[in-house]
XYZ file of C-alpha atoms in Angstrom:
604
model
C 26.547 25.746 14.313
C 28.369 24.322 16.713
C 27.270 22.700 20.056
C 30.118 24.290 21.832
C 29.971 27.465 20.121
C 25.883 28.124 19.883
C 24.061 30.048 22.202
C 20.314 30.777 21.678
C 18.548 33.818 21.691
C 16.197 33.295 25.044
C 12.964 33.568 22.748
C 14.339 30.519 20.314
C 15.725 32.649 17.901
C 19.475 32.832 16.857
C 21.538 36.415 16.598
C 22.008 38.575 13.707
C 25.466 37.900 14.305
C 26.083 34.376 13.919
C 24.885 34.317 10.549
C 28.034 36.358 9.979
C 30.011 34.777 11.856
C 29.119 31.077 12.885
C 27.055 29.966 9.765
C 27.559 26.016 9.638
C 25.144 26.253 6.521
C 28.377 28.457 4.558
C 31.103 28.079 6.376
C 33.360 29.640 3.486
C 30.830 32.875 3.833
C 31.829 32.524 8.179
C 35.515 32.342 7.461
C 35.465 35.196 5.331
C 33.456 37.676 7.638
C 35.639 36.430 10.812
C 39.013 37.078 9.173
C 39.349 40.245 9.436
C 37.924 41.180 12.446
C 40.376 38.931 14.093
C 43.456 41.292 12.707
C 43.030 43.292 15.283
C 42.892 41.186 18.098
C 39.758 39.938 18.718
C 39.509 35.925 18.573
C 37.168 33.393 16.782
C 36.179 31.889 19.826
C 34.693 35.831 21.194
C 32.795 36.289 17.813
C 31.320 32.439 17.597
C 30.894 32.748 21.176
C 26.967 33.801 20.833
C 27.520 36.959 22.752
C 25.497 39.749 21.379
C 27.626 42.576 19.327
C 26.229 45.591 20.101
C 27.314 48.448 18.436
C 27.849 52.312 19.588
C 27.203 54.792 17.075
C 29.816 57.352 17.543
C 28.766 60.926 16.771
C 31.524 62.410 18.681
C 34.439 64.199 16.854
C 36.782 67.090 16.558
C 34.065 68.693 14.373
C 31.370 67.948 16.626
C 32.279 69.751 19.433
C 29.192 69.403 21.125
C 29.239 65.786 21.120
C 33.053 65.146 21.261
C 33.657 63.559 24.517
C 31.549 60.966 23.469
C 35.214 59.629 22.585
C 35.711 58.910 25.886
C 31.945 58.111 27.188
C 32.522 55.035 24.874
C 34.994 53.672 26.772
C 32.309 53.247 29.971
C 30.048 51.978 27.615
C 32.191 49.452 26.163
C 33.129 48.327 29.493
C 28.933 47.921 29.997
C 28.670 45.911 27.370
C 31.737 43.731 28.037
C 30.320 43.326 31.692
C 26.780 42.322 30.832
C 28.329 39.844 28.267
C 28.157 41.560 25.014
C 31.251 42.485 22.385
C 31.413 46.063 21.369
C 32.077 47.497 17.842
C 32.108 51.242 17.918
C 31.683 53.251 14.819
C 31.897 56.503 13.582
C 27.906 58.563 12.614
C 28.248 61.035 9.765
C 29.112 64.188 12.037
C 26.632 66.956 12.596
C 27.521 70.154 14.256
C 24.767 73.123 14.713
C 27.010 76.098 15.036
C 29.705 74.704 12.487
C 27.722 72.671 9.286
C 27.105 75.311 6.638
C 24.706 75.876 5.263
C 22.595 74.319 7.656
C 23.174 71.090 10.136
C 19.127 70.130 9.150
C 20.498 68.944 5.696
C 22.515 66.532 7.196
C 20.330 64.919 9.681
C 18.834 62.798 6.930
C 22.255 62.178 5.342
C 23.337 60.984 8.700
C 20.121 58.688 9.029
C 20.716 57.246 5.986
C 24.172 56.046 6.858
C 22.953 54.589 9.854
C 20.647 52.956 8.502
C 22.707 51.123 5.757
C 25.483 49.903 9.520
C 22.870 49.064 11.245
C 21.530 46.306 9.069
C 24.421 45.501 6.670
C 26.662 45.245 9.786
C 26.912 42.189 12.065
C 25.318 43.800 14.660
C 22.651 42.734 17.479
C 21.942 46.056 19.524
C 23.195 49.512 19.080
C 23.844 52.373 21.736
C 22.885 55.720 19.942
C 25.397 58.261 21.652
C 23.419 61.942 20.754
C 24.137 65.192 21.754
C 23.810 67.852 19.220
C 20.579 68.746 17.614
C 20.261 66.795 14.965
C 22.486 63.892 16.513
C 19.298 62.328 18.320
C 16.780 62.441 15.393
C 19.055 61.446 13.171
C 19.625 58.301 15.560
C 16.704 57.548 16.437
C 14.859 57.412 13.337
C 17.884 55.363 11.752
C 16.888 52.664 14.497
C 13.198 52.988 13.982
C 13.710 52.171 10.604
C 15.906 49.300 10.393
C 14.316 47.993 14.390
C 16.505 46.097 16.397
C 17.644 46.646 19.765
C 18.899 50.217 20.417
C 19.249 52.372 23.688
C 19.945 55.983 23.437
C 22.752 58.117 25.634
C 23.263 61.265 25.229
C 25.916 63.218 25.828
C 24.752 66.107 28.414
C 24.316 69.506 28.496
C 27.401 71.959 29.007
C 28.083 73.819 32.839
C 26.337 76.677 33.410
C 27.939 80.069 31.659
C 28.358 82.861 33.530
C 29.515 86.629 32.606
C 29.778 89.588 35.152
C 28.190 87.214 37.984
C 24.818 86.301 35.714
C 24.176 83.249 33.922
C 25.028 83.238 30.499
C 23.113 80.420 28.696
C 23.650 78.882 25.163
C 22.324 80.873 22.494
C 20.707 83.329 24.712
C 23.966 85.329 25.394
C 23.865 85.336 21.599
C 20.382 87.110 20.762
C 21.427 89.350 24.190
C 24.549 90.023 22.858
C 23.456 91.424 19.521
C 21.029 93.960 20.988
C 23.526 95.296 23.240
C 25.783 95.356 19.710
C 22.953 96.821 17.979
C 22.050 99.070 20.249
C 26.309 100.536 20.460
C 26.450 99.538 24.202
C 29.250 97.369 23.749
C 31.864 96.834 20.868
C 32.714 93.389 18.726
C 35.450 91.919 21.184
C 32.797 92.030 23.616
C 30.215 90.924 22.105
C 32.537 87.675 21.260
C 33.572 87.489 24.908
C 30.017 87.120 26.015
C 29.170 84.304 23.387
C 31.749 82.422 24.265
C 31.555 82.887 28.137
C 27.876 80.605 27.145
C 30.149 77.562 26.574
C 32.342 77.037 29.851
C 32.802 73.174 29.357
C 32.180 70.129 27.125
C 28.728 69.195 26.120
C 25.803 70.672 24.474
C 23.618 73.372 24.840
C 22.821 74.270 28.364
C 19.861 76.039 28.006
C 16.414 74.431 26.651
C 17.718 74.977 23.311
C 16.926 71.703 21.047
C 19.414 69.286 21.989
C 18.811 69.491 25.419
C 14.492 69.428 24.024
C 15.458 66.287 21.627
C 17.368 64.403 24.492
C 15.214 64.740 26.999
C 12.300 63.791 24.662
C 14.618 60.634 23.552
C 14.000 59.917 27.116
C 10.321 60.917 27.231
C 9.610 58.733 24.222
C 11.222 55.957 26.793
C 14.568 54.981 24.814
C 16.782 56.304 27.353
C 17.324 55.273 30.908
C 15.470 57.358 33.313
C 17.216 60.280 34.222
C 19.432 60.262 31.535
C 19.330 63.729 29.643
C 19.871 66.388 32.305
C 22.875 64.747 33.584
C 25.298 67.659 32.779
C 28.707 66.383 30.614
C 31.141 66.811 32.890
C 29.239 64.968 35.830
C 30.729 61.636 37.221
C 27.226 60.722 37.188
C 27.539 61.104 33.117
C 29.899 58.176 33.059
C 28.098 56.253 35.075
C 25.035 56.328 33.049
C 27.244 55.508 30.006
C 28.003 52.138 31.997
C 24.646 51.484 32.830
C 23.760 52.191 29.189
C 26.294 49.654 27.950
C 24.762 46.884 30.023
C 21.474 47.278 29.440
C 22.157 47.122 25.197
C 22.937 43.649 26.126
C 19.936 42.861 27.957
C 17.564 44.363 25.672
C 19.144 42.109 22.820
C 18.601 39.114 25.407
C 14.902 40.329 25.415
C 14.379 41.409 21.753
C 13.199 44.352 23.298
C 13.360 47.049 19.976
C 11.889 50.262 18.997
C 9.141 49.039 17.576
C 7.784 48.387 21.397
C 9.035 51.606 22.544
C 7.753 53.996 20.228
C 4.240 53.570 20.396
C 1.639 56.340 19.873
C 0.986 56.873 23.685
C 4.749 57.313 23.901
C 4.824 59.668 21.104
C 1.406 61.681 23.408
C 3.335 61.511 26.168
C 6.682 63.312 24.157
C 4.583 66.374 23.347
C 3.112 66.716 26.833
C 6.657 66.688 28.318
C 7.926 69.137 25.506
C 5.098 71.756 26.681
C 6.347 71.348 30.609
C 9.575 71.819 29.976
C 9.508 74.806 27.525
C 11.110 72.472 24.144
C 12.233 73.630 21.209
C 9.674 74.749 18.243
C 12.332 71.799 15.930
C 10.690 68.893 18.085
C 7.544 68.751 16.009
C 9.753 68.283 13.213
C 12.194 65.872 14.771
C 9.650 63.880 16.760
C 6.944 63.781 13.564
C 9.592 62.187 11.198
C 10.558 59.804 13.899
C 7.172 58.526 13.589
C 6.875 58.695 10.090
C 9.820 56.072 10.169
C 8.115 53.584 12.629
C 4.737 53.990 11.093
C 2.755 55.810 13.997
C 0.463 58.622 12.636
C 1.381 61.575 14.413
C 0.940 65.002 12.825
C 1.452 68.972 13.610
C -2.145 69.618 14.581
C -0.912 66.812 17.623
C 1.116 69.262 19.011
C -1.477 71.530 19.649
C -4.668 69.455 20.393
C -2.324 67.336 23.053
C 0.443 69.696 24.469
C -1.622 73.293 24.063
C -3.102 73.848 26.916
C -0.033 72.021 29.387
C 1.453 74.304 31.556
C 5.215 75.227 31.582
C 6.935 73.767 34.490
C 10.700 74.295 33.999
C 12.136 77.617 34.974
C 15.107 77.352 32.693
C 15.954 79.419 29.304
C 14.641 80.838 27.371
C 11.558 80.297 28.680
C 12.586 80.870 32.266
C 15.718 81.966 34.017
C 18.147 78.487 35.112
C 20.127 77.109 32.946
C 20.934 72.733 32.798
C 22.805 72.699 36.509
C 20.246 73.963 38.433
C 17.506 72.230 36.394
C 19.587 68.180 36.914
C 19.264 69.219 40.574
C 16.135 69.813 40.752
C 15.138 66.762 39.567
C 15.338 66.914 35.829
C 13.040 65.304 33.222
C 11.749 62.338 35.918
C 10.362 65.061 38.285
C 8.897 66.502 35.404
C 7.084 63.392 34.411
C 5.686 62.976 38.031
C 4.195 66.090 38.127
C 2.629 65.393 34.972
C 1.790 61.885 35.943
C 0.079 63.089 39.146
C -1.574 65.826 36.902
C -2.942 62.810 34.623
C -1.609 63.961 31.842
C 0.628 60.985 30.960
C 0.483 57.082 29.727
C 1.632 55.810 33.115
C 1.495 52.258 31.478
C 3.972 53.830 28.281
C 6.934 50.849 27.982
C 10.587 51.958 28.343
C 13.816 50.804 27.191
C 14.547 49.385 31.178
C 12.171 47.010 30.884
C 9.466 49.056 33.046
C 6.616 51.228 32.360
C 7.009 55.092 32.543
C 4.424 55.219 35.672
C 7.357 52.469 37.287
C 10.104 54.795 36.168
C 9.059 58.322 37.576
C 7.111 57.324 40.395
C 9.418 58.021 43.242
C 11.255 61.136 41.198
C 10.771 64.133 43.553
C 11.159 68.274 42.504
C 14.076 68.969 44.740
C 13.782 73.027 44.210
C 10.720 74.553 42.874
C 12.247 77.562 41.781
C 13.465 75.654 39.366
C 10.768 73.585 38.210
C 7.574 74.274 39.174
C 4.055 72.322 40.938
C 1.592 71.422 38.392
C -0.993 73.542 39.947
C 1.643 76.682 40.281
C 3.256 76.699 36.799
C 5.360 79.590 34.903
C 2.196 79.491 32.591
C -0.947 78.115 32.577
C -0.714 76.758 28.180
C 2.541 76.248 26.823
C 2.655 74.197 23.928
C 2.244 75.220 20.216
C -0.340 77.154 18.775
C -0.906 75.536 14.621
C -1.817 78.645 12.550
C -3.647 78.365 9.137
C -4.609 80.327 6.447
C -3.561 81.892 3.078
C 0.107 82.421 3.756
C 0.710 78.379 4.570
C -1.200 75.031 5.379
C 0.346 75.208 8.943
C 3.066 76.904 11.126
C 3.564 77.078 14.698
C 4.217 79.722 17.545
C 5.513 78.631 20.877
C 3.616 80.168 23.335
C 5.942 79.840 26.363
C 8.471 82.603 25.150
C 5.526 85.275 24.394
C 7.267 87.964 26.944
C 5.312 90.844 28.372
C 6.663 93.097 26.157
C 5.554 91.997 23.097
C 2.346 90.490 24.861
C 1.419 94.236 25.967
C 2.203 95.274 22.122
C 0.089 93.186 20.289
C -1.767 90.629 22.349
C -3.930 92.195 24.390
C -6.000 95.280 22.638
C -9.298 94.740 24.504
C -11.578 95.348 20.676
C -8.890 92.441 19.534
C -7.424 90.328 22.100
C -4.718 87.772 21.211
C -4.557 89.171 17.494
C -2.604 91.805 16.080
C -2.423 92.995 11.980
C 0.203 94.778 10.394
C 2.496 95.602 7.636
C 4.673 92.955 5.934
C 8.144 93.352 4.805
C 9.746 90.381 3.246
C 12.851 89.297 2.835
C 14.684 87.125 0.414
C 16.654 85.001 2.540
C 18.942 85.756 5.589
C 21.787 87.736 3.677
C 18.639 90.231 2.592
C 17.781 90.931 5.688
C 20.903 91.780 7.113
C 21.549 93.888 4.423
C 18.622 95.657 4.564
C 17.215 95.627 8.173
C 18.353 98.783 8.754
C 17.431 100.803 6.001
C 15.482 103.504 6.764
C 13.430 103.360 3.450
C 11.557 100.584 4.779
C 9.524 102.252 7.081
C 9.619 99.601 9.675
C 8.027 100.329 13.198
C 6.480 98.775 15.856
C 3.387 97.824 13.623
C 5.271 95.625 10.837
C 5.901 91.910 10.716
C 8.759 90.774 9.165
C 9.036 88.173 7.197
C 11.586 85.807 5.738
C 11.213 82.988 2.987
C 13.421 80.914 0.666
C 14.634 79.190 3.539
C 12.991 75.673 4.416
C 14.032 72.535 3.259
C 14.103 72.696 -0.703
C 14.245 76.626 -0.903
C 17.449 77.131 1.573
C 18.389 74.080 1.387
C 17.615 72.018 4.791
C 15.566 74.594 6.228
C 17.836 77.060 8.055
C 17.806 78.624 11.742
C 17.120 82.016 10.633
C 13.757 83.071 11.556
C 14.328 84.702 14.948
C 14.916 88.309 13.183
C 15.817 90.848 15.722
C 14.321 94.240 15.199
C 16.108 97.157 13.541
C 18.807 99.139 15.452
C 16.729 102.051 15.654
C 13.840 100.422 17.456
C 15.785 98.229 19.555
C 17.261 101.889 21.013
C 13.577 102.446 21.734
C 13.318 99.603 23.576
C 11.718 97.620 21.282
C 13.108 94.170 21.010
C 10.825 91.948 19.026
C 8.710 92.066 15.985
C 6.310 89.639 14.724
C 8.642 87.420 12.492
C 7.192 84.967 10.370
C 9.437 82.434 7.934
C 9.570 79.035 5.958
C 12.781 78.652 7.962
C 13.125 77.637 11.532
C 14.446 78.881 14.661
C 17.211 78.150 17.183
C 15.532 76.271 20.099
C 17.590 78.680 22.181
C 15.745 81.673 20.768
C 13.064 83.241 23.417
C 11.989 85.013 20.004
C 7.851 84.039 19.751
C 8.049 83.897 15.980
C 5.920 81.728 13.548
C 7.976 79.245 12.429
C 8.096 75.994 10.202
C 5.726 77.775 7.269
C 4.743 74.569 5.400
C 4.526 74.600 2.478
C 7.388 76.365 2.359
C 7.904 79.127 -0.832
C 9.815 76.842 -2.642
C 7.323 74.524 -2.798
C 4.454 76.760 -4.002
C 2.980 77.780 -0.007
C 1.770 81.162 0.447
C 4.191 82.829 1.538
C 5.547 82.979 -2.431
C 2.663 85.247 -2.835
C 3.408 87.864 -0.482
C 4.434 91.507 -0.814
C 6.021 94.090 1.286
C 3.436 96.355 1.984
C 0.498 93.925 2.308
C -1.177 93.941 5.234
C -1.408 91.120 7.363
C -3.197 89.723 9.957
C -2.588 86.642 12.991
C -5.637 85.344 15.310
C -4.146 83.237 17.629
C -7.897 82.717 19.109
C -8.665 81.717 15.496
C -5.264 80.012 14.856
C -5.379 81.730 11.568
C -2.674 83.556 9.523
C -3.956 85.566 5.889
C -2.593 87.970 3.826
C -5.489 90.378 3.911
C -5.760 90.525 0.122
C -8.485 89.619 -2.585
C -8.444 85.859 -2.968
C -8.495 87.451 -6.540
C -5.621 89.104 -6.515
C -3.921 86.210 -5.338
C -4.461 84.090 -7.747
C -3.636 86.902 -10.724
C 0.041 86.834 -8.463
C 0.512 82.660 -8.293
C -0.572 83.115 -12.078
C 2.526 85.339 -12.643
C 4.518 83.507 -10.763
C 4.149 80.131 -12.701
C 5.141 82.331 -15.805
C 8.363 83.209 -13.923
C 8.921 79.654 -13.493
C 7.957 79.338 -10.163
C 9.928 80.632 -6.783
C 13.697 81.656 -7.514
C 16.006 79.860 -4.698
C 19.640 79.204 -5.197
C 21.142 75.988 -7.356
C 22.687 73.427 -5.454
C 26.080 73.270 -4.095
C 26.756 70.083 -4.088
C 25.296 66.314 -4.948
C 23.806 65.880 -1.639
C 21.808 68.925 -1.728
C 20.411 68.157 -5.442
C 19.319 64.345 -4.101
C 17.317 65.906 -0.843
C 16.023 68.391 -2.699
C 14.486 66.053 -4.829
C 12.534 64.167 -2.122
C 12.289 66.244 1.064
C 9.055 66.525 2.933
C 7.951 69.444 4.404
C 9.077 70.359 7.458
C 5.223 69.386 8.982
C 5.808 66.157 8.201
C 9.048 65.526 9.173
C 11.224 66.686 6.760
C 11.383 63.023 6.503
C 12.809 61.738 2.925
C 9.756 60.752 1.223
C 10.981 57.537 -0.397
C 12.723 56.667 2.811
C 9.457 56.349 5.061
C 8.098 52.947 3.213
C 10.877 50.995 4.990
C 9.696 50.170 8.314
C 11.541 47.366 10.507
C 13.678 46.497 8.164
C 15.390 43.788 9.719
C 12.649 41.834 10.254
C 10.892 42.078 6.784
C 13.455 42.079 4.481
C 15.778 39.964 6.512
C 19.248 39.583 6.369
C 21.153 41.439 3.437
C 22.654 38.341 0.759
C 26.377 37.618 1.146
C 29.109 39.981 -0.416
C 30.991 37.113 -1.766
């Protein structure tokens, strides 16, 4: 390396990138990598210039709507980077769209991770900026950079405007579940009903309720890897591009300091990500997200967590569906940094947590004040007292969860608070085979269903669906929902839109596919859920269920469609369960890659 052309890392150590290109110990190996990224105008003097590369991991596209002007955010960030004296290489993320990936966007997530994983550290890069948006976008992301550990910075992309139809707010998701009881119930037709879904999405950017990207981002920023103040910023915001600058510049910086996931996402960060996901009312897919993100940086976190650290925090954020604002009001009130300070004051979080700015989370959130408290609430005066995740065991699964914060009074009254039997509630099961089942048999009047059933829905986590699909949040039969009632006790292997105000029990693990209880289960059996308990049994001999796993090894086990395609065959074949991450189990024994295994050997 040359004297002109060498620049040391400030702790003594030389970049990833010069040993691609400015390698005086192969200089055939240097010439080759530098020739063709000179053909499109960058020079050899830039690229042996020891400036950091950082790299932006593009999830936007025309097929990821949600993330799409991420196209354009990367300009500001490339303009960060080229200020603070790095070189940008932007790069396109396998693309992962909730509302348009069939049959699920969860069976990408870990396609898209593995991707990442292979640019990140076969790719002359120092630093990355992980632009996230979309669900699955931010996991995906995050645990890619976990894995492989050097420098990364996360921006997301911002939640949409607010919706609005007939002067109310019409929220992402919500107008959705809204929409179908008024369609259900023949109050308005199917041109209306599309009218009102689409009225939820005014603007670019993701979902504007508390719906999971806007729980994953702001937990991206909880967990410390974003800036502070980062996820509320809504999409359209000048204050959205600005970030993106300020996102751009600090990737260089942090590859100055070697600062890298690995000193980020420790296990007080993780404790302080649940607490923040109970305040502000996050999605029932964080303990899924958040757990495999662990899993990939080797920090023992598991689903009974969520409930022995985040249970008993009260809600703070008045903002669907858990409350009533939607992401404008909720930025202006302070977003997640006034959150944290309540918490802080409240004790409930690792002041001394490290962030991706260099300070410590106490440093970050100190001065952050609640600017309306309509929106989000004092500790001491909350929306509700516990509202994290109650972990229910028992015969029909090892563990599932039920977010507490969307319990509304009318299904509270039903089954929650019968004085011989408070917070527990038994009735009838009817299952269904998948979501095409229950739509085409909801309705029929041979199943008896009334206010005292529980419907249930398997075949649809991560082996059985495949990916584990959104399709939990079951909506009651037309003929009750004229009645007024709107909810049943739902129950599934599957999962549920974060968007969903639905209090179903979600995330069955192990799923039916792979053997769990809920494989065993019969329409008809009676059932019953303690939440003081935190139990969940089919109320059947232990017997009898042994005769029916006994008949169902005969049949070869549980029946769930073949795969579609190659992808779906190879996750199949290794997914966790959705408990543990839905990580991919081989996947998880490669932990910072790039500093024990190296740099990859030459291609030439």
């Amino acid at each position: 390396m040359s004297k002109k052309s060498k620049t040391p890392h400030p702790r003594g150590k030389s970049l990833r990138s010069q040993l691609w290109f400015d390698n005086p110990e192969n200089p055939g190996m240097t010439a080759l990598y530098l020739e063709r990224y000179l053909n499109f105008g960058l020079t050899s003097a830039e690229l042996r210039s020891g400036k950091p590369i950082i790299g932006i991991a593009q999830t936007g596209s025309d097929l990821s709507p949600c993330n799409r002007h991420h196209l354009d955010l990367a300009e500001r960030v490339r303009e960060g980077i080229r200020e603070a004296g790095g070189i940008a290489f932007e790069f396109p993320v396998h693309p992962i769209q909730e509302t348009g990936k069939r049959p699920t966007a969860a069976l990408d997530r870990n396609l898209a991770y593995l991707g990442l994983v292979e640019i990140l550290y076969g790719y002359p890069l120092d630093g990355v900026v992980l632009m996230t948006g979309c669900d699955k976008t931010t996991p995906a992301c995050i645990m890619a950079a976990a894995t492989v550990n050097i420098p990364a910075i996360v921006l997301s992309g911002g939640p949409m405007l607010n919706g609005w139809w007939k002067g109310e707010r019409s929220g992402s998701g919500m107008a959705v579940w809204n929409a179908r009881q008024e369609l259900a119930a023949g109050r308005i037709d199917n041109n209306e009903f599309i009218e009102i879904v689409a009225s939820s999405a005014p603007s670019i950017g993701h979902c504007n309720t508390m719906g999971t990207a806007s729980t994953m981002n702001a937990l991206a920023e909880a967990l410390g890897m974003s800036l502070p103040g980062c996820a509320a910023i809504p999409a359209p915001y000048k204050e959205r591009r600005q970030i993106a600058y300020e996102t751009g510049k600090r990737a260089v910086e942090i590859v100055r300091e070697d600062l890298k996931p690995s000193d980020i996402l420790t296990r007080k960060a993780f404790e302080n990500c649940i607490v923040a996901n109970s305040a502000i009312g996050g999605s029932t897919n964080a303990p899924i997200h958040i757990n495999a993100i662990a899993r990939h940086i080797g920090v023992k976190l598991t689903v009974n967590d969520w409930e022995k650290i985040g249970y008993d925090v009260p809600l703070l954020v008045n903002m669907q569906p858990a409350g009533y604002y939607l992401g404008e009001e909720y930025y202006r009130a302070g977003g997640l940094p006034a959150v944290m300070n309540e918490l802080m004051k409240a004790g409930r979080l690792h002041a001394d947590a490290l962030t991706i700015n260099g300070k410590t989370m106490g440093d970050n959130v100190r001065k952050a004040k609640v600017q309306d408290h309509d929106v989000i609430k004092p500790y001491k005066k909350p929306m509700k007292e516990k509202a994290g995740f109650k972990v229910l065991h028992g015969n029909l699964f090892d563990s599932a969860i039920m977010k507490l914060s969307v319990i509304s009074e009318e299904f509270r009254n039903r089954y929650l608070i019968n004085p011989k039997d408070m917070n527990a509630f038994e009735g009838k099961a009817v299952v269904f085979e998948g979501p095409e089942d229950y739509h085409h048999r909801i309705d029929d009047p041979k199943l008896q269903i009334d206010e005292n059933t529980m419907l249930f829905i398997r075949g649809t986590g991560p082996i059985g669906y495949p990916g584990g699909a959104e399709v939990v949040n079951m909506q009651p039969p037309a003929a009750l929902i004229k009645r007024g009632i709107t909810s049943l006790p739902c129950i599934g292997d599957g999962r549920q839109s974060g968007t969903s105000g639905s209090p179903s029990i979600l995330n069955a693990s192990p799923e039916a596919a792979a053997g769990g209880g809920l494989a065993l289960l019969k329409t008809g059996d009676p059932v019953r859920i303690d939440l003081n308990k935190g139990t969940a049994n089919i109320l059947v001999s232990k017997a009898e269920l042994d005769r029916r796993r006994a008949a169902l090894q005969r049949r070869g086990g549980f029946h769930y469609p073949a795969s579609q395609t190659p992808w779906q065959e190879i996750q199949r074949g290794m997914v966790d369960q959705l408990a543990d991450g839905m990580v991919l189990k081989p996947a998880v024994k490669y932990q910072r890659v790039a500093q024990t295994s190296g740099v990859p050997r030459d291609n030439h």
